[in-house]
Amino acid sequence: MESRWSFDDALIIENYKDTIQYTGSIVIGSLVNVEIERISNGPLYIKLFTNEENSGEYIGYDDKFIRKIPKKTEIYVDNILERAKRGETIILPIIGVESKIKSSRPVGYETESTVPILKSGKVSLLNRSVDGNTIYQAGEIELNIGDQFIVDELDSPNYGFISINEEPALSFINRMSGNNAKIIRPGGDEYPVQSSLLNKFLYDDFFRGTSIIFTVLIAIIAILGFYMEVMNYVKNKK
């Protein structure tokens, strides 16, 4: 991910045994898998694991390198509500992540009694105009409990952030560019996500203008064709 996250008085467990209290930042490596979980109003739990030599680096608040982060590391941040009352909101920025981001797990294939799922959400579709000069909103889709939103083919990295505060669980905002997006609903039903031709006509000025011109030209050609046929009919009638 190569994102930099800051923590205040976090409990870090390295290799399932070594425990430290840490205040500072971490820079996560580019080939690291990251799991982020918060159950209701409980503590924040982050798990880092990779097949590389390390998961990233510890960086002090003075921006000085401290040491490498082990391959398997767990981070706990407790007292979230107390921190929020002091005006502290934990923000985990997501900058330039090129792999897929999964914000929930499918419902119906689990054997555990608890499953982290999406509570609610919204997908805002943005399209680039035909001439490439503007970006317009091409519709919104509401996500319900247990839904999954997946983009199969990314055209650009992910950008966004995760917010942890007095609200239960996590708030996640992400922006991505890609094709073949879909929503998977509990039970396995899949629905493609795409902007409609109507939205393109309503909000893309260039497309609407060229469509109107093209339609007018077709109408003129049709009228001229009809006029020529009428004239030929009258001429032959004489």
Coordinates of C-alpha atoms in Angstrom, one line a residue:
M1 CA 0.0 0.0 0.0
E2 CA 2.9 2.4 0.9
S3 CA 0.4 4.4 2.9
R4 CA 1.5 6.2 6.1
W5 CA -0.6 5.7 9.2
S6 CA -0.2 7.5 12.5
F7 CA -1.0 6.0 15.9
D8 CA -1.1 7.3 19.4
D9 CA -0.4 4.8 22.2
A10 CA -1.2 1.7 20.2
L11 CA -0.5 -1.8 21.3
I12 CA 1.6 -3.7 18.7
I13 CA 2.2 -7.4 18.7
E14 CA 5.0 -8.7 16.5
N15 CA 5.2 -12.3 15.4
Y16 CA 2.4 -13.2 17.8
K17 CA 4.7 -12.8 20.9
D18 CA 6.7 -9.5 21.2
T19 CA 4.5 -6.6 22.5
I20 CA 5.3 -2.9 22.4
Q21 CA 3.4 0.3 23.1
Y22 CA 3.9 2.6 20.1
T23 CA 3.3 6.3 19.3
G24 CA 4.3 7.3 15.9
S25 CA 3.7 6.4 12.2
I26 CA 4.1 3.3 10.1
V27 CA 4.7 3.1 6.4
I28 CA 3.1 -0.1 5.0
G29 CA 5.0 -1.9 2.2
S30 CA 3.6 -2.3 -1.3
L31 CA 3.1 -6.1 -1.2
V32 CA 1.4 -6.3 2.2
N33 CA -2.1 -7.7 2.9
V34 CA -4.0 -5.6 5.4
E35 CA -7.1 -6.6 7.4
I36 CA -8.9 -3.8 9.3
E37 CA -11.6 -4.7 11.8
R38 CA -13.7 -3.0 14.4
I39 CA -16.6 -4.7 16.1
S40 CA -19.3 -2.3 17.1
N41 CA -17.8 0.3 19.5
G42 CA -14.9 -1.8 20.4
P43 CA -11.1 -1.4 19.7
L44 CA -9.5 -1.0 16.3
Y45 CA -7.7 -4.1 15.1
I46 CA -5.2 -4.2 12.2
K47 CA -3.4 -7.2 10.9
L48 CA -0.4 -7.0 8.6
F49 CA 1.0 -10.1 6.8
T50 CA 3.2 -10.6 3.8
N51 CA 5.6 -13.1 2.2
E52 CA 8.2 -10.3 1.8
E53 CA 11.0 -9.7 4.3
N54 CA 9.0 -7.2 6.3
S55 CA 5.7 -5.4 6.4
G56 CA 7.0 -1.9 6.3
E57 CA 8.8 0.6 8.5
Y58 CA 8.3 2.4 11.9
I59 CA 8.7 6.1 11.5
G60 CA 8.9 8.5 14.4
Y61 CA 7.0 11.8 14.6
D62 CA 10.3 13.5 13.7
D63 CA 10.2 11.6 10.4
K64 CA 13.2 9.5 11.3
F65 CA 13.3 5.8 10.4
I66 CA 13.2 3.6 13.5
R67 CA 13.3 0.0 12.2
K68 CA 11.5 -2.5 10.0
I69 CA 8.1 -4.0 10.8
P70 CA 8.1 -7.8 11.0
K71 CA 6.2 -9.9 8.5
K72 CA 3.3 -10.7 10.8
T73 CA 2.2 -7.8 13.0
E74 CA -1.0 -6.9 14.8
I75 CA -2.0 -3.4 15.9
Y76 CA -4.6 -2.7 18.6
V77 CA -6.0 0.8 19.4
D78 CA -8.4 0.8 22.3
N79 CA -10.5 3.5 24.1
I80 CA -11.9 4.8 20.8
L81 CA -14.9 6.4 22.4
E82 CA -12.7 8.2 25.0
R83 CA -10.4 9.4 22.2
A84 CA -13.4 10.7 20.2
K85 CA -14.6 12.7 23.3
R86 CA -11.2 14.4 23.3
G87 CA -11.6 15.3 19.7
E88 CA -9.4 12.5 18.3
T89 CA -10.6 10.8 15.1
I90 CA -8.4 8.0 13.7
I91 CA -7.9 8.4 10.0
L92 CA -6.2 5.8 7.8
P93 CA -5.5 7.2 4.4
I94 CA -5.6 4.9 1.4
I95 CA -3.3 6.4 -1.3
G96 CA -2.4 4.7 -4.5
V97 CA -3.5 1.2 -3.6
E98 CA -3.4 -0.8 -6.9
S99 CA -4.9 -4.0 -5.6
K100 CA -8.5 -4.8 -4.9
I101 CA -10.1 -3.5 -1.7
K102 CA -12.8 -5.7 -0.1
S103 CA -15.0 -3.8 2.3
S104 CA -17.0 -6.8 3.5
R105 CA -17.3 -10.6 3.3
P106 CA -20.0 -12.6 1.5
V107 CA -22.9 -13.7 3.6
G108 CA -23.9 -17.4 3.3
Y109 CA -20.5 -19.1 3.1
E110 CA -19.4 -18.6 6.7
T111 CA -19.1 -21.1 9.5
E112 CA -18.3 -18.6 12.2
S113 CA -21.0 -17.0 14.4
T114 CA -19.8 -13.5 13.6
V115 CA -19.3 -12.1 10.1
P116 CA -18.0 -8.6 9.3
I117 CA -20.5 -7.2 6.7
L118 CA -21.3 -3.9 5.2
K119 CA -24.1 -2.1 7.1
S120 CA -25.0 0.5 4.5
G121 CA -23.3 2.4 1.8
K122 CA -23.7 4.4 -1.4
V123 CA -22.0 4.2 -4.8
S124 CA -21.7 7.4 -6.8
L125 CA -21.0 6.8 -10.5
L126 CA -18.8 9.3 -12.3
N127 CA -18.3 9.4 -16.1
R128 CA -16.0 11.3 -18.3
S129 CA -17.6 13.2 -21.1
V130 CA -17.1 12.0 -24.7
D131 CA -14.7 14.9 -25.4
G132 CA -12.8 14.1 -22.2
N133 CA -13.0 17.6 -20.8
T134 CA -15.5 17.2 -18.0
I135 CA -16.6 14.6 -15.4
Y136 CA -20.3 14.3 -14.5
Q137 CA -22.3 12.3 -12.0
A138 CA -24.0 9.4 -13.8
G139 CA -26.2 8.0 -11.0
E140 CA -26.2 6.7 -7.4
I141 CA -26.7 3.2 -6.1
E142 CA -27.7 2.5 -2.4
L143 CA -25.9 -0.5 -0.8
N144 CA -27.9 -2.5 1.8
I145 CA -26.8 -4.7 4.7
G146 CA -24.6 -7.6 3.5
D147 CA -24.0 -6.2 0.0
Q148 CA -20.6 -6.3 -1.7
F149 CA -19.4 -3.8 -4.3
I150 CA -16.6 -5.2 -6.5
V151 CA -14.7 -3.6 -9.4
D152 CA -13.1 -6.4 -11.5
E153 CA -10.8 -4.3 -13.7
L154 CA -9.1 -1.2 -12.2
D155 CA -7.9 1.5 -14.5
S156 CA -6.3 3.5 -11.7
P157 CA -5.2 3.1 -8.0
N158 CA -7.6 3.5 -5.1
Y159 CA -7.7 6.7 -3.2
G160 CA -9.7 7.4 0.0
F161 CA -9.6 6.9 3.8
I162 CA -11.0 4.9 6.7
S163 CA -12.4 6.9 9.7
I164 CA -12.7 5.5 13.2
N165 CA -14.6 7.6 15.8
E166 CA -17.6 7.5 18.1
E167 CA -19.7 5.9 15.5
P168 CA -19.9 2.0 15.5
A169 CA -17.6 0.0 13.2
L170 CA -15.8 1.8 10.4
S171 CA -16.6 4.5 7.8
F172 CA -14.9 3.9 4.5
I173 CA -14.7 6.3 1.5
N174 CA -12.9 5.1 -1.6
R175 CA -12.5 6.4 -5.1
M176 CA -11.5 4.2 -8.0
S177 CA -11.7 4.0 -11.8
G178 CA -12.5 0.8 -13.6
N179 CA -14.8 -1.3 -15.7
N180 CA -17.1 -4.2 -15.0
A181 CA -18.3 -3.3 -11.5
K182 CA -20.9 -5.4 -9.8
I183 CA -22.9 -5.7 -6.6
I184 CA -23.2 -9.1 -4.9
R185 CA -26.2 -9.5 -2.6
P186 CA -26.7 -12.1 0.1
G187 CA -27.6 -15.4 -1.5
G188 CA -25.1 -14.9 -4.4
D189 CA -27.2 -12.7 -6.7
E190 CA -25.0 -10.4 -8.9
Y191 CA -26.1 -7.1 -10.5
P192 CA -23.9 -5.2 -13.0
V193 CA -23.2 -1.5 -12.1
Q194 CA -23.1 0.8 -15.1
S195 CA -24.3 4.3 -16.1
S196 CA -27.3 4.5 -18.3
L197 CA -27.6 6.2 -21.7
L198 CA -30.2 8.5 -20.3
N199 CA -27.7 9.9 -17.7
K200 CA -25.1 10.3 -20.5
F201 CA -27.7 12.3 -22.5
L202 CA -28.8 14.4 -19.4
Y203 CA -25.4 15.3 -18.0
D204 CA -22.8 15.0 -20.8
D205 CA -23.2 18.3 -22.7
F206 CA -20.9 17.2 -25.5
F207 CA -22.8 13.9 -26.0
R208 CA -26.2 15.7 -25.8
G209 CA -25.1 18.3 -28.3
T210 CA -23.7 15.9 -30.8
S211 CA -26.8 13.6 -30.3
I212 CA -29.2 16.5 -31.1
I213 CA -27.2 17.6 -34.1
F214 CA -27.1 13.9 -35.4
T215 CA -30.8 13.6 -34.8
V216 CA -31.5 16.8 -36.6
L217 CA -29.4 15.7 -39.6
I218 CA -31.2 12.4 -39.8
A219 CA -34.5 14.3 -39.7
I220 CA -33.4 16.6 -42.4
I221 CA -32.2 13.7 -44.6
A222 CA -35.5 11.9 -44.0
I223 CA -37.5 15.0 -44.9
L224 CA -35.4 15.6 -48.1
G225 CA -35.8 11.9 -49.0
F226 CA -39.5 12.2 -48.6
Y227 CA -39.6 15.4 -50.6
M228 CA -37.6 13.9 -53.4
E229 CA -39.9 10.9 -53.6
V230 CA -42.9 13.2 -53.7
M231 CA -41.3 15.2 -56.5
N232 CA -40.5 12.1 -58.5
Y233 CA -44.0 10.8 -58.0
V234 CA -45.5 14.1 -59.2
K235 CA -43.1 14.2 -62.2
N236 CA -43.9 10.7 -63.2
K237 CA -47.6 11.4 -62.8
K238 CA -47.4 14.2 -65.3

